[in-house]
Structure formats: structure tokens, C-alpha cells
């Protein structure tokens, strides 16, 4: 038999040649071992799949349990249900020029606080140790007019102001009332009296109360009261913690003041603004604090830009300012609303550009008796809706129009050539305000009506109406210029489409 040095079909690789080894066929025992091993691997894989499936379904069950638990145990907050309009009536009562729109409950909706004088409500004056009739400070729910709390106080009523509790003041109260010979600080959510003290002797103050920083070092923001008459204007500081007077009273001016407010400059310096017959003037709060008590001015800043115009003797600074503001144009700056008497029972409403001081809009109405001051509400379209009260000027007007002829007018800056005139007739108005009841929504106005004669009791009614509620029945009134091409119904629809904002 011949042998060969070449690999053949039966021996594909020659053992040991060229560094290659011959692959031997597996034996029977090895094949059995491989089959055993592959069976074990398959069983392990099946068991792993079962565990994965179990973990998946367990995770799914856990997620569904958490979702359902939070859905039923912690439900989503329910939005409050508003009544479009509501009335609260009080018979044999007297009311005053005070309406505060503040959140007095936990539903994040604005509520209303006002004051009436009557013999009893849910509480009796005599049971509270007070003369009858007495004052009742009442807070009602803005959604439906239901009473939230009542606080009886000693008469007579002088003034009241809310909105004094701010994050930077650390005050535990929000409303301040001057009544009888006392000043009372009330919690806006419960009506609880936080402190009560005698009014500074011989100091008949007027609104508004000025909210100041902490001047006496007790970590609570303080307040300032202003008294004015034909001869002088004075100011006194009170502790925000307990109402005790800080230092002595200070004379601000040697003439009477019609209005006053506290202005804060861009440099965080505070100035008391005084509206007098000769114009508007500012006086640094820092200067006033130093006169009241030496060293108290150290916590207040000075604005050199304002001070360079100050009178060296009185410290008064000529300025221009008014307390009514709104956005007539879209430049992002507040414009100024002025309502001025122009004679012959007429009043002129003027809107001035807050950036340039130029005239943007004006209109003249009859100064009807018992007409509230203007109001503005901001919209999400970067303009404001302006609300005025008065009477159209007829062809010949020689007398003051009656209350029955007084109406409210709404101005939309997109349609400056027209006003929307409400056809509703309202009784004697004691107080009026327009506001948002909830952040960014539900614009409404409140009217507090009552007896026209001070000291006379009668029916007191607090009315709440949605701002858009009067639009369908209102009349589109042309006020000069080129009338818009839109029909009256289209202009009314523009009012109905408004969305409101608190910025």
C-alpha cells in the first residue's frame, strides 16, 4: 500500500503540519455531555424569563396602585364655583366709604370686607359690651357673598384700610380701623383683633395709612398716619407690633393737603407725596423720621436725584403724580389717569403717556353727584380697561345731573373712539371698586349702596357683578374722532373676549 505526503479527503488536515492540528470527531460521551449542558441552559433561560415577567407585572401593579391611591386620596383641587352676581342686604343699617378686596379664606379667591352700623347681626352689640347700634366689620366670600366672619367694634367709624400685611413687613394683621377714640388692627382671615390702642390725642387722621419699614427695631414694619386741615399737615409714626406712637408728630407742610400717598423711587427711597392747591410735592420719609426721633432715619435710603430739587427750607420737592394708573398703550409703562374739574359741572378725564407725558386720550362728562373715582383692570393683551362714572353732556346742561342719570363707562384702548355705556341705574353709591377675584381671571366690580345722609339708617346693599355681565345691554357711545368700521356688536364682542391679568 502506498503512502502519500498529501492530505486526502479522509484526512483533510495533516496532523502537526504547517502549525495546524487535526480536529478529531467528538466521542459519544462528549456529545452526551453537550446535550446535558444545553438542557440546563434552556431551563435556566426559561426560569429567568418567568422572573422577568413576574417583576414586570409587579412593577405595573405597584404603579397602578400609586396612581389610583393619589387619584382618590389626594384628588385634584376643585375650582371654586362663582355666582355671576349676588346681593347682600342689611336693613336698618348705615355704611361707609370702605370696600376692601382681599383673600380672607383659603380658596385663593378674593373676598370682600366692609363696615356697617346696626344693632345686631350674628352677634348682638350689647352682648359684646358695646353701645347699640355698633359697628360690624364683615368679610364675605367673593364667590357667593356668604359671611366668613364678623367683628363688632365701638362706634363711631372714621376710616378703615386693608392690604397692610406684606411679606416684607412681618405684620400679623392686615386691616387697620380708626373708630371712636381707638385704632384696631384686625386679622383679615379671622377678624381677630391683634392689637387695639387709643388714637393719638388730638390727631384726627385720614386715609391712606402709609406702610413704612421697621423704624423702631422690633422686626415688624411700622405705619404712619397723616392729619390735615386748612392750616397744616402733620404725620405720626405708630409701631406695627402694638400701635404705640414712635417719637413725636412732625409737621409736613404749612398748608392743607387734599391727598397723600407713599411713593417708592427706583433706588428704594420713600417719599410722602402731597397734593396741594399749588401742585404736587414730595417729602423724603427719611427727613420726616429724623424729625420724629433722632437716629430713626438710618434704616431709610436717600435718593440724590430727587433731593437735588428739594426746597432747602421745607424739603418739599415739586413732582407730578396721580394715584390712578393703567396701560393705554403697549410700551410696558403705566400711563396716568386724571379726572379734573373744568367748571360748569363738567369733569375732564385725561390719560397721559407715562413715558413721554403726552396726551393719549381725553373726554368730558357731566360731573354727576355721587360718582365714584375711576378704576382700571389689566388684561392679558398688555392694555387696561378703564372704568369711569358720570353723565353724557346733552345739548344744554345747566344743572348737576341726578343720580338716575349717572352711568358707568368702559374704555377699551383698541377702540379709543367709543365708550361702552352701562344702562344700569344704581342707588346712592357709598363705595365702588373693580378688581380680579382670582389671579388672572374673573374680573368683577363691587358696589356698596346705602342711605345718602350720614347718620341715617336704611337699607345697605353690597352688589357683586361680573365686569362682562353688563356688556350685552350696554350702549356703544361715540366720543369723537373716526368711528371704528366695526359694528356695535363686534365692539361688544371685543369686550367679551377680554382675558384679564394681575400684572
Coordinates of C-alpha atoms in Angstrom, one line a residue:
X1 CA 0.0 0.0 0.0
X2 CA 1.4 3.3 -0.9
X3 CA 1.6 6.1 1.4
X4 CA 1.4 9.8 0.5
X5 CA 2.6 13.0 2.0
X6 CA -0.5 15.0 0.8
X7 CA -3.7 15.3 2.7
X8 CA -6.6 13.3 1.4
X9 CA -10.4 13.6 1.7
X10 CA -10.4 11.2 4.7
X11 CA -7.7 13.2 6.4
X12 CA -8.4 16.9 5.5
X13 CA -5.7 18.3 7.7
X14 CA -2.4 16.7 8.2
X15 CA -1.6 16.4 11.9
X16 CA 1.3 18.7 13.0
X17 CA 1.9 20.1 9.6
X18 CA 2.2 23.9 9.0
X19 CA 1.3 24.6 12.6
X20 CA -2.2 23.1 12.1
X21 CA -3.8 20.4 14.2
X22 CA -6.2 17.8 13.1
X23 CA -9.7 18.2 14.5
X24 CA -10.8 15.0 15.9
X25 CA -14.5 14.0 15.8
X26 CA -16.2 14.2 19.2
X27 CA -16.7 11.0 21.0
X28 CA -20.1 9.7 22.1
X29 CA -19.5 10.7 25.8
X30 CA -18.7 14.2 24.8
X31 CA -21.9 14.5 22.8
X32 CA -24.0 13.4 25.8
X33 CA -22.3 16.0 28.0
X34 CA -23.1 18.7 25.5
X35 CA -26.7 17.7 25.3
X36 CA -26.9 17.8 29.1
X37 CA -25.4 21.2 29.3
X38 CA -27.7 22.7 26.6
X39 CA -30.8 21.4 28.5
X40 CA -29.6 23.1 31.7
X41 CA -29.1 26.3 29.8
X42 CA -32.6 26.2 28.3
X43 CA -34.1 25.5 31.7
X44 CA -32.2 28.5 33.3
X45 CA -33.3 30.7 30.5
X46 CA -37.0 29.8 30.9
X47 CA -36.7 30.4 34.7
X48 CA -35.1 33.8 34.1
X49 CA -38.0 34.7 31.7
X50 CA -40.5 33.8 34.4
X51 CA -38.8 36.1 36.9
X52 CA -38.6 38.9 34.4
X53 CA -42.4 38.5 33.7
X54 CA -43.1 38.5 37.4
X55 CA -41.0 41.6 38.1
X56 CA -42.7 43.4 35.2
X57 CA -46.3 42.7 36.4
X58 CA -45.3 43.5 39.9
X59 CA -43.9 46.9 38.8
X60 CA -47.1 47.5 36.8
X61 CA -49.3 46.6 39.7
X62 CA -47.3 48.9 42.0
X63 CA -47.6 51.9 39.6
X64 CA -51.3 51.4 39.1
X65 CA -51.8 51.2 42.9
X66 CA -49.9 54.5 43.4
X67 CA -51.9 56.2 40.6
X68 CA -55.2 55.1 42.0
X69 CA -54.2 55.9 45.6
X70 CA -53.3 59.5 44.7
X71 CA -56.4 59.9 42.5
X72 CA -58.8 59.1 45.3
X73 CA -56.8 60.0 48.5
X74 CA -55.4 63.3 47.1
X75 CA -57.8 64.5 44.5
X76 CA -57.1 67.5 42.2
X77 CA -58.2 70.8 43.7
X78 CA -61.7 71.7 42.7
X79 CA -62.1 75.2 41.2
X80 CA -64.5 77.4 43.1
X81 CA -67.9 77.9 41.6
X82 CA -68.8 81.5 41.1
X83 CA -72.2 83.1 41.2
X84 CA -72.2 85.6 38.3
X85 CA -73.9 88.2 40.6
X86 CA -75.1 88.3 44.1
X87 CA -76.5 90.8 46.7
X88 CA -76.2 91.1 50.4
X89 CA -78.8 93.3 52.1
X90 CA -78.8 94.7 55.6
X91 CA -81.9 96.5 56.9
X92 CA -81.9 99.4 59.4
X93 CA -78.2 99.9 58.8
X94 CA -75.7 102.5 57.8
X95 CA -72.5 102.0 55.8
X96 CA -69.3 103.9 54.9
X97 CA -66.9 104.6 52.1
X98 CA -64.8 101.4 52.6
X99 CA -64.6 98.3 50.4
X100 CA -61.5 96.0 50.7
X101 CA -60.9 93.2 48.3
X102 CA -58.6 90.8 50.0
X103 CA -58.2 87.0 50.3
X104 CA -60.0 86.2 53.6
X105 CA -60.3 82.4 53.1
X106 CA -58.2 79.5 51.8
X107 CA -59.8 79.1 48.3
X108 CA -57.3 81.5 46.6
X109 CA -60.2 83.7 45.6
X110 CA -60.5 87.4 46.6
X111 CA -63.2 88.2 49.2
X112 CA -64.8 91.5 50.3
X113 CA -64.6 93.3 53.6
X114 CA -66.8 96.3 54.5
X115 CA -68.3 98.1 57.6
X116 CA -71.9 98.6 58.5
X117 CA -73.5 100.2 61.6
X118 CA -76.5 98.3 63.0
X119 CA -77.9 96.9 66.3
X120 CA -77.2 93.2 65.6
X121 CA -76.1 90.7 63.0
X122 CA -75.0 87.2 64.0
X123 CA -73.8 89.0 67.2
X124 CA -75.5 91.5 69.4
X125 CA -73.9 94.8 70.3
X126 CA -75.0 94.8 74.0
X127 CA -73.9 91.2 74.4
X128 CA -70.4 92.3 73.3
X129 CA -70.4 95.2 75.8
X130 CA -70.8 97.8 73.1
X131 CA -73.4 100.6 72.7
X132 CA -76.2 99.8 70.3
X133 CA -76.1 100.3 67.3
X134 CA -72.4 99.4 66.9
X135 CA -70.0 98.9 64.0
X136 CA -69.7 95.5 62.4
X137 CA -66.7 94.7 60.2
X138 CA -67.9 92.0 57.9
X139 CA -66.0 89.8 55.4
X140 CA -68.0 87.9 52.8
X141 CA -66.9 85.2 50.3
X142 CA -66.3 86.6 46.9
X143 CA -67.8 83.6 45.1
X144 CA -71.3 83.7 46.7
X145 CA -71.5 86.5 49.3
X146 CA -71.7 84.2 52.3
X147 CA -70.4 85.6 55.6
X148 CA -66.9 84.5 56.5
X149 CA -66.6 86.4 59.8
X150 CA -67.9 89.4 61.7
X151 CA -66.2 91.7 64.2
X152 CA -68.3 94.2 66.3
X153 CA -66.5 97.4 67.3
X154 CA -67.3 100.5 69.2
X155 CA -68.7 103.4 67.1
X156 CA -68.2 105.9 65.6
X157 CA -66.4 105.0 62.3
X158 CA -63.7 107.3 60.9
X159 CA -61.8 105.2 58.3
X160 CA -60.5 101.7 57.5
X161 CA -57.8 100.3 55.3
X162 CA -56.7 96.8 54.4
X163 CA -53.8 95.4 52.4
X164 CA -51.2 96.3 55.0
X165 CA -49.9 92.8 55.6
X166 CA -47.0 92.2 53.3
X167 CA -44.2 89.7 53.2
X168 CA -41.5 92.3 54.0
X169 CA -43.5 93.9 56.9
X170 CA -43.8 90.7 59.0
X171 CA -47.1 92.2 60.4
X172 CA -49.6 89.7 61.8
X173 CA -52.6 91.9 60.8
X174 CA -53.8 93.3 57.5
X175 CA -56.6 95.8 58.3
X176 CA -56.4 99.0 60.4
X177 CA -59.6 100.8 61.6
X178 CA -60.0 104.2 63.2
X179 CA -63.2 104.3 65.2
X180 CA -64.4 106.0 68.3
X181 CA -61.1 107.1 70.0
X182 CA -59.3 103.9 69.1
X183 CA -57.3 102.2 66.4
X184 CA -57.8 98.5 65.9
X185 CA -55.6 96.1 63.9
X186 CA -57.5 93.1 62.6
X187 CA -56.5 89.7 61.0
X188 CA -58.1 89.6 57.6
X189 CA -58.8 85.8 57.7
X190 CA -60.4 85.6 61.1
X191 CA -61.4 89.1 62.1
X192 CA -59.4 88.7 65.3
X193 CA -58.2 92.0 67.0
X194 CA -54.4 91.7 67.0
X195 CA -53.9 95.0 69.0
X196 CA -56.0 98.0 69.9
X197 CA -54.8 101.3 71.3
X198 CA -56.0 104.8 71.8
X199 CA -55.8 107.2 68.9
X200 CA -53.0 109.8 69.3
X201 CA -54.6 112.6 71.3
X202 CA -55.9 115.5 69.2
X203 CA -54.7 113.8 66.0
X204 CA -57.7 113.1 63.6
X205 CA -56.0 111.2 60.9
X206 CA -57.2 110.4 57.4
X207 CA -56.6 107.7 54.8
X208 CA -54.4 106.3 53.4
X209 CA -52.3 104.8 56.1
X210 CA -48.6 104.8 55.0
X211 CA -46.8 101.5 55.3
X212 CA -43.2 102.0 56.4
X213 CA -40.2 99.7 57.0
X214 CA -39.3 98.7 60.6
X215 CA -38.2 102.0 62.2
X216 CA -38.1 101.1 65.9
X217 CA -36.1 97.8 65.6
X218 CA -38.7 95.3 66.7
X219 CA -38.5 93.4 63.3
X220 CA -42.1 94.4 62.4
X221 CA -42.9 97.0 59.7
X222 CA -44.5 100.2 61.1
X223 CA -47.1 102.6 59.9
X224 CA -47.6 106.4 59.6
X225 CA -50.8 108.4 60.0
X226 CA -51.4 111.8 58.4
X227 CA -53.6 114.6 59.7
X228 CA -54.5 117.6 57.6
X229 CA -56.6 120.7 57.8
X230 CA -56.6 124.2 56.2
X231 CA -53.6 125.3 58.3
X232 CA -51.2 122.4 58.5
X233 CA -50.4 118.8 57.6
X234 CA -48.9 116.5 60.2
X235 CA -47.6 112.9 60.4
X236 CA -47.1 110.5 63.3
X237 CA -45.5 107.1 63.3
X238 CA -47.0 104.0 65.1
X239 CA -45.4 100.7 65.9
X240 CA -46.7 97.9 63.6
X241 CA -46.3 95.5 66.5
X242 CA -48.5 97.1 69.2
X243 CA -49.7 100.5 67.8
X244 CA -47.7 102.6 70.3
X245 CA -46.6 106.0 69.0
X246 CA -42.9 106.3 67.9
X247 CA -41.3 109.6 68.6
X248 CA -43.2 112.9 68.2
X249 CA -45.6 114.2 65.5
X250 CA -44.0 116.0 62.6
X251 CA -45.3 119.0 60.6
X252 CA -45.1 118.2 56.8
X253 CA -46.4 121.4 55.4
X254 CA -47.9 124.8 56.5
X255 CA -50.9 124.4 54.1
X256 CA -53.7 121.9 53.8
X257 CA -53.3 118.7 51.7
X258 CA -56.0 117.2 49.6
X259 CA -54.4 113.8 49.1
X260 CA -51.3 112.0 50.2
X261 CA -49.6 108.7 49.4
X262 CA -46.2 107.0 49.8
X263 CA -44.1 106.8 46.7
X264 CA -41.0 104.5 46.3
X265 CA -38.3 105.6 43.9
X266 CA -36.3 103.1 41.7
X267 CA -33.5 103.5 44.4
X268 CA -35.9 102.2 47.1
X269 CA -36.1 105.6 48.7
X270 CA -39.5 106.5 50.1
X271 CA -41.3 109.9 49.7
X272 CA -44.6 111.1 51.0
X273 CA -46.4 112.7 48.1
X274 CA -48.7 115.6 49.0
X275 CA -51.3 117.0 46.6
X276 CA -51.9 120.7 47.5
X277 CA -53.6 123.6 45.8
X278 CA -50.3 124.8 44.3
X279 CA -49.4 121.4 42.9
X280 CA -47.9 118.0 43.9
X281 CA -44.9 117.8 46.2
X282 CA -42.7 115.0 47.6
X283 CA -41.1 115.0 51.0
X284 CA -38.5 112.4 52.0
X285 CA -39.6 109.9 54.6
X286 CA -36.0 109.8 55.8
X287 CA -36.3 113.6 56.6
X288 CA -39.6 113.1 58.4
X289 CA -38.3 110.1 60.5
X290 CA -35.2 112.2 61.6
X291 CA -37.5 114.9 63.0
X292 CA -39.8 112.4 64.7
X293 CA -36.9 110.7 66.6
X294 CA -33.2 111.2 66.1
X295 CA -31.4 108.2 64.6
X296 CA -34.6 106.6 63.2
X297 CA -33.8 107.7 59.7
X298 CA -30.7 105.4 59.5
X299 CA -32.8 102.5 58.1
X300 CA -34.1 104.7 55.2
X301 CA -32.3 105.5 52.0
X302 CA -31.8 108.8 50.3
X303 CA -32.3 109.4 46.6
X304 CA -29.9 112.1 45.5
X305 CA -31.7 112.5 42.2
X306 CA -34.8 113.7 44.0
X307 CA -33.0 115.6 46.7
X308 CA -31.3 117.9 44.3
X309 CA -34.7 119.5 43.6
X310 CA -35.7 119.8 47.3
X311 CA -36.5 123.2 48.8
X312 CA -33.7 123.9 51.3
X313 CA -36.1 125.1 54.0
X314 CA -39.2 122.9 53.7
X315 CA -37.6 119.9 51.9
X316 CA -40.6 119.8 49.5
X317 CA -39.9 118.5 46.0
X318 CA -42.1 119.6 43.1
X319 CA -43.3 116.4 41.3
X320 CA -46.1 115.1 39.1
X321 CA -48.0 112.0 40.2
X322 CA -51.6 110.7 40.4
X323 CA -52.9 107.6 42.1
X324 CA -54.8 106.2 39.1
X325 CA -52.8 104.2 36.6
X326 CA -53.4 101.9 33.6
X327 CA -51.9 100.7 30.3
X328 CA -53.4 102.6 27.4
X329 CA -50.6 101.7 25.0
X330 CA -48.3 98.7 24.9
X331 CA -45.0 100.3 25.8
X332 CA -44.9 98.4 29.1
X333 CA -45.1 101.6 31.2
X334 CA -48.1 102.6 33.3
X335 CA -50.0 105.6 31.9
X336 CA -51.6 108.3 34.2
X337 CA -55.4 108.8 34.5
X338 CA -56.5 112.2 35.7
X339 CA -60.1 113.3 36.5
X340 CA -60.3 117.1 36.8
X341 CA -63.0 119.6 37.4
X342 CA -63.2 122.0 34.4
X343 CA -66.2 124.1 35.6
X344 CA -69.9 124.2 34.7
X345 CA -70.5 120.9 36.4
X346 CA -68.1 119.3 33.9
X347 CA -65.2 117.0 34.5
X348 CA -62.5 116.0 32.1
X349 CA -60.9 112.6 32.0
X350 CA -57.4 112.6 30.7
X351 CA -55.0 109.8 30.0
X352 CA -51.3 110.8 29.8
X353 CA -48.4 108.8 28.4
X354 CA -46.4 107.5 31.4
X355 CA -43.2 107.6 29.3
X356 CA -43.4 111.0 27.4
X357 CA -46.1 112.9 29.3
X358 CA -48.0 113.5 26.1
X359 CA -51.8 113.4 25.9
X360 CA -53.1 110.0 24.8
X361 CA -56.9 110.4 25.3
X362 CA -59.4 112.7 26.8
X363 CA -63.2 113.1 27.2
X364 CA -65.5 115.4 29.1
X365 CA -68.5 114.2 31.1
X366 CA -71.0 115.9 33.4
X367 CA -69.9 115.5 37.0
X368 CA -72.9 113.7 38.3
X369 CA -73.3 113.7 42.0
X370 CA -72.2 110.6 43.9
X371 CA -69.9 109.4 41.1
X372 CA -67.1 107.0 42.2
X373 CA -63.5 107.5 41.2
X374 CA -62.0 105.8 38.1
X375 CA -60.8 102.3 38.1
X376 CA -58.6 100.2 35.8
X377 CA -58.2 96.4 35.3
X378 CA -55.3 95.0 33.4
X379 CA -55.8 92.5 30.5
X380 CA -53.5 89.7 29.1
X381 CA -53.3 91.8 25.9
X382 CA -51.0 94.3 27.7
X383 CA -53.6 97.1 27.9
X384 CA -56.1 98.0 30.6
X385 CA -59.8 98.5 30.7
X386 CA -60.7 101.9 32.1
X387 CA -63.9 102.4 34.1
X388 CA -65.4 106.0 34.6
X389 CA -68.6 107.3 36.1
X390 CA -70.6 110.3 35.0
X391 CA -73.2 111.5 32.6
X392 CA -73.2 112.4 28.9
X393 CA -73.2 116.1 28.2
X394 CA -76.6 117.0 26.5
X395 CA -77.0 119.9 24.1
X396 CA -77.7 122.3 27.0
X397 CA -76.7 121.4 30.5
X398 CA -77.1 123.9 33.3
X399 CA -77.7 121.8 36.4
X400 CA -75.9 118.9 38.1
X401 CA -77.5 115.7 36.8
X402 CA -79.4 113.5 39.1
X403 CA -78.2 110.1 40.4
X404 CA -80.7 108.4 38.0
X405 CA -78.7 109.9 35.1
X406 CA -75.3 108.7 36.3
X407 CA -73.8 105.7 34.5
X408 CA -70.6 103.8 34.2
X409 CA -68.5 103.9 31.1
X410 CA -65.8 101.4 29.9
X411 CA -62.9 102.4 27.6
X412 CA -61.1 99.8 25.5
X413 CA -57.7 101.2 24.3
X414 CA -58.1 99.3 21.0
X415 CA -61.3 101.3 20.3
X416 CA -60.5 104.8 21.8
X417 CA -63.2 106.5 19.7
X418 CA -66.0 104.8 21.6
X419 CA -67.1 104.1 25.1
X420 CA -69.3 101.3 26.4
X421 CA -72.1 102.9 28.4
X422 CA -73.9 100.8 31.0
X423 CA -77.7 101.3 31.1
X424 CA -78.0 100.2 34.7
X425 CA -79.2 102.7 37.2
X426 CA -77.7 102.4 40.7
X427 CA -78.9 104.0 44.0
X428 CA -76.6 106.2 46.2
X429 CA -73.1 104.7 45.9
X430 CA -71.1 104.7 49.1
X431 CA -68.1 102.7 47.7
X432 CA -67.0 101.2 44.4
X433 CA -64.1 99.0 43.3
X434 CA -63.2 96.9 40.3
X435 CA -60.8 94.0 40.6
X436 CA -59.8 90.4 39.8
X437 CA -61.3 87.9 42.2
X438 CA -58.7 85.3 41.3
X439 CA -55.2 85.5 39.8
X440 CA -55.6 86.1 36.1
X441 CA -59.3 85.6 35.9
X442 CA -62.9 86.7 36.9
X443 CA -62.9 90.4 36.7
X444 CA -65.7 91.9 38.7
X445 CA -66.9 95.1 40.4
X446 CA -68.5 95.7 43.8
X447 CA -70.9 98.4 44.7
X448 CA -71.8 99.3 48.2
X449 CA -75.0 101.4 48.4
X450 CA -76.9 102.8 51.3
X451 CA -78.5 105.9 52.7
X452 CA -77.4 109.2 51.2
X453 CA -77.4 111.1 54.5
X454 CA -74.8 110.4 57.1
X455 CA -76.2 109.2 60.4
X456 CA -79.4 108.0 58.8
X457 CA -80.1 104.3 58.8
X458 CA -81.7 102.5 55.9
X459 CA -81.1 99.5 53.6
X460 CA -77.5 98.7 52.8
X461 CA -76.7 96.5 49.8
X462 CA -73.4 95.0 48.7
X463 CA -73.6 94.1 45.0
X464 CA -71.2 92.0 43.0
X465 CA -71.3 91.8 39.3
X466 CA -69.1 90.3 36.7
X467 CA -67.5 93.0 34.6
X468 CA -68.6 91.5 31.3
X469 CA -72.2 90.9 32.6
X470 CA -73.4 94.4 31.5
X471 CA -71.8 94.3 28.1
X472 CA -74.8 92.8 26.1
X473 CA -77.2 95.5 27.4
X474 CA -74.7 98.4 27.1
X475 CA -74.8 101.1 24.5
X476 CA -71.8 101.9 22.2
X477 CA -71.2 105.6 22.5
X478 CA -69.1 107.6 20.0
X479 CA -66.7 110.0 21.7
X480 CA -65.2 111.8 18.7
X481 CA -62.6 111.0 16.1
X482 CA -63.1 108.5 13.3
X483 CA -65.5 105.9 14.5
X484 CA -64.3 102.3 14.1
X485 CA -65.6 100.4 11.0
X486 CA -66.8 97.5 13.2
X487 CA -70.4 97.2 14.1
X488 CA -71.6 97.8 17.6
X489 CA -72.0 94.0 18.2
X490 CA -68.4 93.5 17.1
X491 CA -67.1 96.0 19.5
X492 CA -69.1 94.4 22.3
X493 CA -67.7 91.1 21.3
X494 CA -64.2 92.5 21.7
X495 CA -65.1 93.3 25.4
X496 CA -66.5 89.8 25.8
X497 CA -63.3 88.2 24.5
X498 CA -61.1 90.0 27.0
X499 CA -58.8 87.9 29.3
X500 CA -57.6 89.6 32.4
X501 CA -54.3 89.7 34.2
X502 CA -53.0 90.9 37.5
X503 CA -49.7 92.2 36.1

